[in-house]
Amino acid sequence: MLIDTHAHLNIEPFCTDPEPFIERAQNAGVRCILVPGIDIRTSEIAIGLAERFEGLYAAVGIHPQDSAAAPEDYLKILEELSAHPKVLAVGEVGLDYYRDYAPRKTQRRIFREQIAFARDRKLPLIVHNREADADTFALLDAAEYFNAQFHCYGSDAAYAQKVLERGARISFTGVVTFSLKARAVLKTLPPEKLMIETDCPWMAPAPYRGKQNEPAYVREVAQAFAEVLDIPYHEIVEITGKNALDFFRIPPL
Ligand code: NI
């Protein structure tokens, strides 16, 4: 089953009129889309979209870039939001030492708190890790919680092995359609531990590079997996889809 495990339909340019994008995705064969929050407001919008559209699900969480702006009672709000039946995960959460939009100390505190939150509720984590390999492991190790999807994977092959050894999963965006480095990492990994995503509106795959990304283009990601792993396209769709269904405990469609 073709599943986009990470699409920001809760922000512009999608959130005002998401219908044409969802329709194009459905026409492209995408059966299920997971919409992660980046702050409280977008977490709420993700839930609203999940209520409106079949096959759409939400994750709630505070993105590292938004961690300095998180309200004091954000965990209480996330708790209320996560009670919604279409909320499947806590995300996206993590550390971003590349952009450093929020002080690293704040990023670590908010990530640590959300790991504990997810662990207590037995919800999977959607992890954003940008140039923060060591601290990401340090915080997950401290909580002994690795029910996590390392989304938009950008680290090296050795780190990927350690991610999988801990029982976590890895997902790739359209970057695998053009980045030799990402393709070399992908080639070393077992497909049954992998998922696919667009991370739209960013990370557009070839041949749409530089343009706005959207969920329909998750097909290009699956196609790149097929080429790199030398597995037929329909098998990639089946394997990565099953992995996403199991990992996020998506109800039968
Ligand atoms: Ni994202």
Coordinates of N, CA, C and O in Angstrom, one line a residue, residues 169-170 191-195 238-249:
R169 N 13.0 2.7 13.2 CA 12.8 2.6 11.8 C 13.3 3.8 11.1 O 13.5 4.9 11.7
I170 N 13.5 3.7 9.8 CA 14.1 4.8 9.0 C 13.2 5.2 7.9 O 12.6 4.2 7.2
P191 N 14.9 -3.4 3.4 CA 13.6 -2.7 3.1 C 12.5 -2.9 4.2 O 11.7 -2.0 4.4
E192 N 12.5 -4.0 4.9 CA 11.5 -4.2 5.8 C 11.6 -3.4 7.1 O 10.7 -3.4 7.9
K193 N 12.6 -2.6 7.2 CA 12.8 -1.6 8.3 C 12.5 -0.2 7.8 O 12.8 0.8 8.5
L194 N 12.1 0.0 6.6 CA 12.1 1.3 6.0 C 10.6 1.8 5.6 O 9.7 1.0 5.4
M195 N 10.5 3.1 5.6 CA 9.3 3.7 5.2 C 9.6 4.8 4.2 O 10.7 5.2 4.0
E238 N 4.5 -2.5 -1.3 CA 3.9 -3.4 -0.3 C 4.7 -3.5 1.0 O 4.2 -3.4 2.1
I239 N 6.0 -3.6 0.8 CA 6.9 -3.7 2.0 C 6.9 -2.4 2.9 O 6.7 -2.5 4.1
T240 N 7.1 -1.3 2.2 CA 7.1 0.0 3.0 C 5.7 0.3 3.6 O 5.6 0.8 4.7
G241 N 4.7 -0.1 2.8 CA 3.3 0.2 3.3 C 3.0 -0.7 4.5 O 2.5 -0.2 5.5
K242 N 3.4 -2.0 4.5 CA 3.2 -2.8 5.6 C 3.9 -2.3 6.8 O 3.4 -2.4 7.9
N243 N 5.1 -1.9 6.6 CA 5.9 -1.4 7.7 C 5.2 -0.2 8.3 O 5.2 -0.1 9.6
A244 N 4.7 0.7 7.5 CA 4.0 1.9 8.0 C 2.8 1.5 8.8 O 2.5 2.0 9.9
L245 N 2.0 0.6 8.2 CA 0.8 0.1 8.9 C 1.1 -0.4 10.2 O 0.4 -0.1 11.2
D246 N 2.1 -1.3 10.3 CA 2.5 -1.9 11.6 C 3.0 -0.9 12.6 O 2.6 -0.8 13.7
F247 N 3.9 -0.1 12.1 CA 4.6 0.9 13.0 C 3.7 1.9 13.6 O 3.7 2.1 14.8
F248 N 2.8 2.5 12.8 CA 1.9 3.5 13.3 C 0.5 2.9 13.7 O -0.4 3.6 14.1
R249 N 0.4 1.6 13.6 CA -0.8 0.9 14.0 C -2.0 1.5 13.3 O -3.0 1.9 13.9

